[in-house]
Short mmCIF file of C-alpha atoms in Angstrom, two decimals:
data_model
loop_
_atom_site.label_atom_id
_atom_site.label_comp_id
_atom_site.label_asym_id
_atom_site.label_seq_id
_atom_site.Cartn_x
_atom_site.Cartn_y
_atom_site.Cartn_z
CA MET Z 1 73.15 -8.58 40.13
CA VAL Z 2 70.89 -11.58 40.32
CA ALA Z 3 67.37 -11.16 41.59
CA ALA Z 4 64.21 -13.21 41.63
CA ALA Z 5 61.79 -11.66 39.19
CA SER Z 6 58.26 -11.42 40.49
CA VAL Z 7 55.07 -11.50 38.52
CA VAL Z 8 51.50 -10.40 39.07
CA VAL Z 9 49.23 -13.28 39.96
CA ALA Z 10 45.46 -13.17 40.20
CA VAL Z 11 43.71 -15.32 42.74
CA GLY Z 12 40.32 -16.13 41.35
CA THR Z 13 39.95 -19.08 43.69
CA ALA Z 14 40.12 -16.95 46.82
CA THR Z 15 36.84 -16.45 48.64
CA GLY Z 16 35.28 -13.23 47.53
CA MET Z 17 38.18 -12.34 45.27
CA LEU Z 18 37.15 -10.89 41.92
CA SER Z 19 33.55 -11.87 42.58
CA ALA Z 20 32.34 -8.62 41.09
CA LEU Z 21 34.09 -9.59 37.89
CA ASP Z 22 31.91 -12.65 37.50
CA ASP Z 23 29.78 -12.72 34.37
CA ARG Z 24 27.25 -14.94 36.13
CA ARG Z 25 25.42 -11.86 37.39
CA GLY Z 26 23.72 -11.84 33.99
CA SER Z 27 23.39 -8.08 33.62
CA ASP Z 28 25.51 -5.24 32.36
CA GLN Z 29 25.87 -3.60 35.76
CA ALA Z 30 27.03 -0.02 35.90
CA ARG Z 31 28.90 -0.11 39.22
CA PRO Z 32 32.02 -2.23 39.06
CA GLN Z 33 33.43 -3.41 42.36
CA VAL Z 34 36.76 -4.20 40.80
CA THR Z 35 39.68 -2.85 42.78
CA ASP Z 36 41.26 -6.06 44.03
CA SER Z 37 44.73 -6.14 42.57
CA PRO Z 38 46.37 -9.54 42.14
CA ARG Z 39 49.25 -10.82 44.23
CA LEU Z 40 52.83 -11.77 43.43
CA ALA Z 41 54.61 -15.05 42.80
CA PRO Z 42 58.29 -15.70 42.14
CA LEU Z 43 60.04 -16.64 38.95
CA PRO Z 44 63.48 -18.29 38.81
CA ALA Z 45 66.42 -15.97 39.31
CA VAL Z 46 67.44 -14.10 36.21
CA SER Z 47 70.29 -11.82 35.29
CA SER Z 48 69.19 -8.29 36.07
CA GLY Z 49 69.54 -5.28 33.89
CA SER Z 50 69.17 -3.03 36.92
CA PRO Z 51 70.90 0.24 36.11
CA SER Z 52 72.84 2.54 38.36
CA THR Z 53 70.69 5.11 40.10
CA SER Z 54 73.01 7.80 38.80
CA ALA Z 55 71.95 7.27 35.18
CA SER Z 56 71.51 10.60 33.43
CA ALA Z 57 68.07 11.87 32.55
CA SER Z 58 66.81 11.65 29.03
CA PRO Z 59 65.80 14.91 27.33
CA SER Z 60 62.39 16.20 28.28
CA ALA Z 61 59.67 15.12 25.86
CA LYS Z 62 57.60 17.73 24.09
CA LYS Z 63 53.97 17.68 25.13
CA SER Z 64 51.23 17.30 22.56
CA PRO Z 65 47.79 18.84 23.12
CA LYS Z 66 46.51 15.39 24.01
CA GLU Z 67 49.13 14.97 26.71
CA LYS Z 68 48.16 18.27 28.28
CA ASP Z 69 44.77 16.77 29.00
CA ILE Z 70 46.45 14.15 31.18
CA SER Z 71 49.51 15.47 32.97
CA PRO Z 72 51.24 18.74 33.71
CA THR Z 73 54.58 19.36 32.03
CA PRO Z 74 57.30 18.23 34.49
CA SER Z 75 60.42 20.13 35.32
CA PRO Z 76 63.22 18.33 33.50
CA THR Z 77 65.69 17.19 36.12
CA LYS Z 78 64.19 17.34 39.59
CA THR Z 79 65.59 14.68 41.89
CA GLU Z 80 64.06 12.94 44.88
CA THR Z 81 64.47 14.78 48.16
CA GLU Z 82 62.46 12.60 50.55
CA PRO Z 83 63.67 9.27 51.89
CA GLU Z 84 61.45 6.62 50.33
CA GLY Z 85 61.17 4.75 53.62
CA LYS Z 86 59.34 7.69 55.21
CA PRO Z 87 55.54 7.34 55.06
CA GLN Z 88 54.28 9.55 52.27
CA THR Z 89 51.66 11.84 53.77
CA ALA Z 90 51.69 14.47 51.05
CA ALA Z 91 48.42 14.87 49.19
CA ALA Z 92 48.06 12.78 46.07
CA SER Z 93 47.47 14.51 42.78
CA THR Z 94 43.94 15.88 42.75
CA ARG Z 95 43.81 15.09 39.04
CA LEU Z 96 43.84 11.30 39.60
CA TYR Z 97 40.51 9.59 40.23
CA ARG Z 98 39.80 7.63 43.39
CA HIS Z 99 37.20 5.00 42.60
CA PRO Z 100 34.67 4.81 45.47
CA ALA Z 101 34.49 1.00 45.59
CA SER Z 102 37.53 -0.68 47.13
CA GLN Z 103 38.29 -3.01 49.98
CA VAL Z 104 40.26 -0.40 51.91
CA LEU Z 105 37.42 2.12 51.66
CA ASP Z 106 34.96 -0.55 52.79
CA TRP Z 107 37.17 -1.26 55.82
CA VAL Z 108 37.58 2.42 56.70
CA ARG Z 109 33.83 3.00 56.59
CA ALA Z 110 33.13 -0.04 58.76
CA HIS Z 111 35.88 0.42 61.38
CA THR Z 112 35.78 4.03 62.50
CA ASP Z 113 36.69 3.04 66.07
CA ASP Z 114 39.71 0.92 65.15
CA PRO Z 115 42.95 2.50 66.46
CA ARG Z 116 44.52 1.97 63.03
CA HIS Z 117 41.72 3.84 61.26
CA ALA Z 118 43.30 7.30 61.01
CA VAL Z 119 46.61 6.02 59.62
CA ILE Z 120 45.03 3.69 57.07
CA GLU Z 121 42.48 6.29 55.98
CA SER Z 122 44.89 9.20 55.56
CA ARG Z 123 47.84 7.35 54.07
CA ILE Z 124 46.11 4.71 51.93
CA ALA Z 125 42.35 5.07 51.55
CA ASP Z 126 42.47 8.77 50.68
CA HIS Z 127 44.79 8.11 47.73
CA PRO Z 128 43.68 7.12 44.21
CA ALA Z 129 44.52 3.64 43.00
CA ALA Z 130 44.06 1.61 39.83
CA VAL Z 131 40.94 -0.39 39.03
CA TRP Z 132 41.63 -3.92 37.79
CA PHE Z 133 39.55 -5.89 35.29
CA ALA Z 134 41.03 -9.34 35.73
CA ASP Z 135 38.24 -11.42 34.31
CA PHE Z 136 36.92 -12.52 30.97
CA THR Z 137 33.31 -11.33 30.95
CA PRO Z 138 32.44 -9.97 27.51
CA SER Z 139 28.82 -9.15 28.28
CA THR Z 140 29.57 -6.80 31.19
CA ILE Z 141 33.00 -5.35 30.52
CA THR Z 142 31.93 -2.26 28.58
CA ALA Z 143 29.52 -1.02 31.25
CA ARG Z 144 31.95 -1.71 34.09
CA VAL Z 145 34.77 0.17 32.39
CA ARG Z 146 32.38 2.97 31.53
CA ALA Z 147 31.32 3.26 35.18
CA VAL Z 148 34.92 4.00 36.15
CA THR Z 149 35.75 6.36 33.30
CA SER Z 150 32.48 8.27 33.59
CA GLY Z 151 33.07 8.60 37.34
CA GLY Z 152 36.43 10.15 36.64
CA ALA Z 153 35.03 12.43 33.94
CA ALA Z 154 32.28 13.67 36.27
CA GLN Z 155 34.95 14.84 38.72
CA GLY Z 156 37.34 16.10 36.06
CA ARG Z 157 39.90 13.51 37.19
CA VAL Z 158 41.93 10.80 35.48
CA PRO Z 159 41.14 7.14 36.28
CA VAL Z 160 43.69 4.34 35.98
CA VAL Z 161 42.37 1.05 34.58
CA VAL Z 162 44.11 -2.30 34.21
CA PRO Z 163 42.93 -4.78 31.56
CA TYR Z 164 44.27 -8.16 32.68
CA ALA Z 165 42.80 -10.98 30.58
CA ILE Z 166 45.51 -12.01 28.12
CA PRO Z 167 45.39 -15.74 27.26
CA GLY Z 168 48.15 -17.80 28.85
CA ARG Z 169 48.35 -15.32 31.71
CA ASP Z 170 51.08 -16.13 34.26
CA CYS Z 171 52.31 -18.98 32.07
CA GLY Z 172 49.66 -21.27 33.53
CA GLY Z 173 50.67 -20.50 37.13
CA HIS Z 174 48.58 -19.16 40.01
CA SER Z 175 47.02 -16.51 37.80
CA GLU Z 176 46.08 -18.73 34.91
CA GLY Z 177 42.91 -17.63 33.21
CA GLY Z 178 41.91 -14.77 31.03
CA ALA Z 179 40.40 -15.12 27.58
CA PRO Z 180 40.27 -18.60 26.05
CA ASP Z 181 42.27 -17.53 22.98
CA LEU Z 182 43.60 -14.43 21.27
CA ALA Z 183 40.60 -14.03 18.99
CA ALA Z 184 38.33 -13.90 22.03
CA TYR Z 185 40.78 -11.53 23.73
CA ASP Z 186 40.71 -9.19 20.75
CA ASP Z 187 36.92 -9.06 21.00
CA TRP Z 188 37.14 -8.44 24.78
CA ILE Z 189 39.55 -5.55 24.20
CA ASP Z 190 37.11 -4.08 21.66
CA ALA Z 191 34.41 -4.17 24.34
CA PHE Z 192 36.80 -2.79 26.96
CA ALA Z 193 37.73 0.10 24.66
CA ALA Z 194 34.06 0.91 24.11
CA GLY Z 195 33.82 1.86 27.79
CA LEU Z 196 36.74 4.30 27.81
CA GLY Z 197 34.67 7.37 27.02
CA SER Z 198 36.37 10.51 25.74
CA GLY Z 199 38.08 11.96 28.80
CA GLY Z 200 41.57 11.44 30.13
CA VAL Z 201 42.30 7.86 31.26
CA ILE Z 202 45.47 5.86 31.87
CA VAL Z 203 45.51 2.23 30.72
CA ILE Z 204 48.03 -0.17 32.28
CA LEU Z 205 47.90 -2.79 29.56
CA GLU Z 206 48.31 -6.39 30.76
CA PRO Z 207 50.92 -6.56 33.55
CA ASP Z 208 53.53 -9.30 32.92
CA SER Z 209 52.34 -9.87 29.35
CA VAL Z 210 55.68 -8.79 27.88
CA ALA Z 211 58.21 -9.26 30.70
CA GLN Z 212 57.03 -12.83 31.32
CA ALA Z 213 56.94 -13.88 27.68
CA GLU Z 214 59.97 -16.16 28.05
CA CYS Z 215 57.67 -19.09 28.81
CA LEU Z 216 56.01 -18.83 25.41
CA SER Z 217 57.24 -20.42 22.23
CA SER Z 218 58.53 -18.14 19.50
CA GLY Z 219 55.27 -18.42 17.60
CA GLU Z 220 53.17 -17.83 20.70
CA ARG Z 221 55.19 -14.72 21.54
CA THR Z 222 54.73 -13.39 18.02
CA ARG Z 223 50.98 -13.88 18.20
CA ARG Z 224 50.69 -12.40 21.71
CA PHE Z 225 52.75 -9.34 20.77
CA ALA Z 226 50.64 -8.79 17.65
CA SER Z 227 47.49 -8.94 19.78
CA LEU Z 228 48.94 -6.47 22.30
CA ALA Z 229 49.90 -4.07 19.50
CA ARG Z 230 46.37 -4.33 18.18
CA ALA Z 231 44.99 -3.73 21.69
CA GLY Z 232 46.92 -0.49 22.01
CA ARG Z 233 45.66 0.73 18.64
CA VAL Z 234 42.07 -0.13 19.51
CA LEU Z 235 42.22 1.56 22.92
CA LYS Z 236 43.73 4.76 21.55
CA ALA Z 237 41.40 4.86 18.55
CA ALA Z 238 38.40 4.49 20.86
CA ASN Z 239 39.53 7.40 23.02
CA PRO Z 240 42.22 9.74 21.67
CA ASN Z 241 42.70 11.06 25.23
CA ALA Z 242 43.58 7.61 26.56
CA ARG Z 243 47.21 7.01 27.46
CA VAL Z 244 48.27 3.38 27.02
CA TYR Z 245 51.35 1.98 28.75
CA TYR Z 246 53.04 -1.37 28.07
CA ASP Z 247 54.69 -3.85 30.42
CA ALA Z 248 58.38 -3.19 31.14
CA GLY Z 249 58.58 -5.55 34.12
CA HIS Z 250 60.88 -3.96 36.69
CA SER Z 251 64.49 -3.10 37.33
CA GLY Z 252 65.30 -6.50 38.80
CA TRP Z 253 63.96 -8.55 35.89
CA ASN Z 254 64.96 -8.43 32.21
CA PRO Z 255 67.86 -6.29 30.94
CA PRO Z 256 66.64 -3.08 29.27
CA ALA Z 257 67.72 -4.08 25.75
CA LYS Z 258 65.91 -7.42 25.91
CA GLN Z 259 62.77 -5.87 27.38
CA ALA Z 260 62.81 -3.11 24.76
CA GLY Z 261 63.13 -5.62 21.95
CA TRP Z 262 60.02 -7.41 23.08
CA LEU Z 263 58.18 -4.16 23.74
CA LYS Z 264 58.88 -2.96 20.21
CA ARG Z 265 57.35 -6.13 18.80
CA ALA Z 266 54.31 -5.58 21.05
CA GLY Z 267 53.66 -2.10 19.65
CA ALA Z 268 55.12 -0.01 22.47
CA ALA Z 269 57.31 2.07 20.13
CA SER Z 270 54.41 3.33 17.99
CA ASP Z 271 52.40 6.39 18.94
CA THR Z 272 49.35 4.84 17.32
CA SER Z 273 49.28 2.17 20.02
CA SER Z 274 51.44 3.40 22.90
CA ASP Z 275 52.32 6.27 25.18
CA GLY Z 276 55.19 4.40 26.79
CA VAL Z 277 55.84 1.76 29.44
CA PHE Z 278 55.03 0.91 33.05
CA SER Z 279 57.20 -0.80 35.63
CA ASN Z 280 57.22 -2.20 39.18
CA VAL Z 281 53.56 -3.24 39.21
CA SER Z 282 52.88 -5.02 42.51
CA ASN Z 283 56.60 -4.94 43.26
CA PHE Z 284 58.94 -3.21 45.68
CA HIS Z 285 61.89 -1.77 43.75
CA ARG Z 286 62.90 1.76 44.64
CA THR Z 287 61.59 4.62 42.55
CA SER Z 288 65.10 5.81 41.72
CA ASP Z 289 66.00 2.37 40.33
CA GLU Z 290 62.81 2.26 38.28
CA ILE Z 291 63.37 5.73 36.86
CA ALA Z 292 66.87 4.81 35.70
CA TYR Z 293 65.70 1.46 34.33
CA ASP Z 294 62.67 2.90 32.53
CA ARG Z 295 64.80 5.54 30.84
CA GLN Z 296 67.18 2.86 29.61
CA VAL Z 297 64.23 0.84 28.28
CA LEU Z 298 62.81 3.91 26.53
CA ASP Z 299 66.18 4.76 25.02
CA ALA Z 300 66.54 1.21 23.71
CA LEU Z 301 62.93 1.15 22.52
CA GLY Z 302 63.26 4.21 20.34
CA GLY Z 303 60.03 5.63 18.99
CA PRO Z 304 58.61 9.11 19.42
CA ALA Z 305 60.19 11.46 21.95
CA SER Z 306 56.78 11.73 23.63
CA LEU Z 307 56.95 8.17 24.99
CA GLY Z 308 57.25 8.10 28.76
CA ALA Z 309 56.96 5.75 31.71
CA VAL Z 310 54.84 5.30 34.81
CA VAL Z 311 56.04 3.63 38.01
CA ASP Z 312 54.01 1.72 40.60
CA THR Z 313 55.09 3.27 43.91
CA SER Z 314 52.43 1.69 46.10
CA ARG Z 315 54.74 -0.46 48.23
CA ASN Z 316 58.30 0.51 47.35
CA GLY Z 317 59.11 2.96 50.14
CA ASN Z 318 61.82 0.72 51.60
CA GLY Z 319 62.83 -0.95 48.37
CA ALA Z 320 62.78 -4.67 47.58
CA PRO Z 321 63.77 -7.17 50.30
CA ALA Z 322 67.38 -8.29 50.11
CA ASP Z 323 66.35 -11.94 50.33
CA GLY Z 324 63.98 -11.66 47.36
CA GLU Z 325 60.87 -12.42 49.42
CA TRP Z 326 57.78 -11.60 47.36
CA CYS Z 327 54.83 -12.55 49.55
CA ASP Z 328 53.84 -9.70 51.88
CA PRO Z 329 57.47 -9.19 52.93
CA ALA Z 330 58.05 -7.56 56.29
CA GLY Z 331 59.53 -4.11 56.55
CA ARG Z 332 58.02 -2.67 53.37
CA LYS Z 333 56.45 0.79 53.29
CA ILE Z 334 54.16 2.71 51.01
CA GLY Z 335 56.04 4.76 48.46
CA ARG Z 336 55.49 8.13 46.88
CA ALA Z 337 51.94 9.36 46.65
CA PRO Z 338 50.23 8.92 43.27
CA THR Z 339 50.75 11.94 41.08
CA LEU Z 340 50.77 13.07 37.46
CA ASN Z 341 53.52 15.57 38.15
CA THR Z 342 56.70 13.66 38.99
CA GLY Z 343 59.19 16.40 38.16
CA GLU Z 344 61.26 13.74 36.37
CA ALA Z 345 62.00 13.78 32.65
CA ARG Z 346 60.15 11.03 30.76
CA ILE Z 347 58.45 9.79 33.94
CA ASP Z 348 54.78 10.60 33.39
CA ALA Z 349 53.32 9.44 36.70
CA TYR Z 350 53.77 7.65 39.96
CA LEU Z 351 50.72 5.41 40.40
CA TRP Z 352 49.37 2.99 42.96
CA VAL Z 353 48.55 0.10 40.67
CA LYS Z 354 48.65 -2.47 43.45
CA LEU Z 355 46.48 -1.22 46.31
CA PRO Z 356 48.54 -1.18 49.54
CA GLY Z 357 47.15 -3.57 52.11
CA GLU Z 358 45.80 -6.14 49.68
CA SER Z 359 47.62 -9.32 50.60
CA ASP Z 360 49.88 -11.36 48.35
CA GLY Z 361 48.66 -14.41 50.26
CA CYS Z 362 50.77 -14.56 53.42
CA LYS Z 363 49.05 -11.98 55.62
CA GLY Z 364 45.58 -12.99 54.52
CA THR Z 365 43.66 -14.67 51.76
CA PRO Z 366 45.35 -13.65 48.50
CA GLY Z 367 43.95 -10.42 47.11
CA THR Z 368 41.93 -9.52 50.18
CA PHE Z 369 42.50 -6.46 52.34
CA SER Z 370 44.55 -6.98 55.50
CA PRO Z 371 44.31 -4.05 57.92
CA SER Z 372 47.37 -5.20 59.84
CA TYR Z 373 49.41 -5.33 56.63
CA ALA Z 374 48.06 -1.95 55.52
CA TYR Z 375 48.92 -0.43 58.90
CA ASP Z 376 52.45 -1.82 58.80
CA LEU Z 377 52.94 -0.37 55.31
CA ALA Z 378 51.52 3.03 56.22
CA ARG Z 379 52.78 3.87 59.70
#
C-alpha cells in the first residue's frame, strides 16, 4: 500500500491563530487560550507499514500504581462494535478534562440560535480535547501549562497537553518555528515541566518529531532524538503521575520496524522517559488500523510491558480519504469519543488531539473554527 503521509502543521501566520501563545503580552498569565490545533500538509508518498486489521492483540500490560491514577484497567480483547462512520454520541470519559477556553466553546456560547448549535455542542463541544502549546515563549509557558493542569486537578480529571516547539519543526514547511535551537528547547521543556503539577496528565510529546525525521541529517536526527529522550525524562521527573507518549506517526506512514527504531533512539522504550506512543494526530485513519499498527510498533520497540499507545480519534469516523486528500476532506466524521477506557489491550486512550471543526485551511483560515465543517463532521 502506498499512501501520502500527512504531518501536523501550525499556522502562526493566520489571523488570530495562536495569538494567546504570543510572548509579547509581557506577563505570566494564568489563563491560557491555547486550544487551536495545527492543520495538516502532505508529504511525498511513502511505502506504508499499515498492518492488517486482524492483527492479534498483545498481552495485557500490568498496571502500576501510577497508571491507576490515570486510566482504568481495560478488558484485554474487546473489539469494536460500532461502525466508525456513525456519529459518536456516547458520553466521553468523565475522567478527561475539558479545558474551558476553545474556539468551539466560544462559538457555542455565541450562537445559541444557530440551527447547528445542538449538534455541534453535544457531539463536539461537550467532549474533552487536547490543549496545544505551539509557541516558543519561555517567560509564560510555566504559568499557562499550570493553568491547564491545575484546572484538571481541581475537577479530579486528566488534562491532555501537547508541547509543540521542537526546532526544525515540519522540516521548514508551513509549520516552521519552535525553539531557535535544541539548547533553548531543552530550557523550554524544563519550564513546561514546571507547570505539570502533581496530578494525572497526559503529554503528547511533539507530533511529527519522530515520524518526520527523514528530512534531517543523521547528526541532526541523533541530536533531536537525544533532546526528545531528555524531554521525556524531565517531564516524568517533574510529575511522576504524568504519562508521556512519543510520536508514532500513523498507520499510513512509516513501517512499524522503522518507526520503532527511531522511537527507541528518542527514548520511547525507557520507562524513565516514556509511557508509550501516540498515533493518528490530526489524521483520519481508522481506529482499528491504528490499534493494529500501534501494537506492531510497540512489539518492535520492546521496552517495559507497561508501554501502551493512544490514538487520535477526533476525525477518523469514516477513515482516511481514498484519494489521500489531507485538507478538510469531504465525507469525514468524528470518531470514537475520548476515553481512558478503550477495552483494548495496550491501547491506553482514545483522545481528541485535533479539535474537530478546526480547519486545515480549506474550509476556513487554517487553525480557525469552521462551524460548517464541524457540523459536517458531527451530524
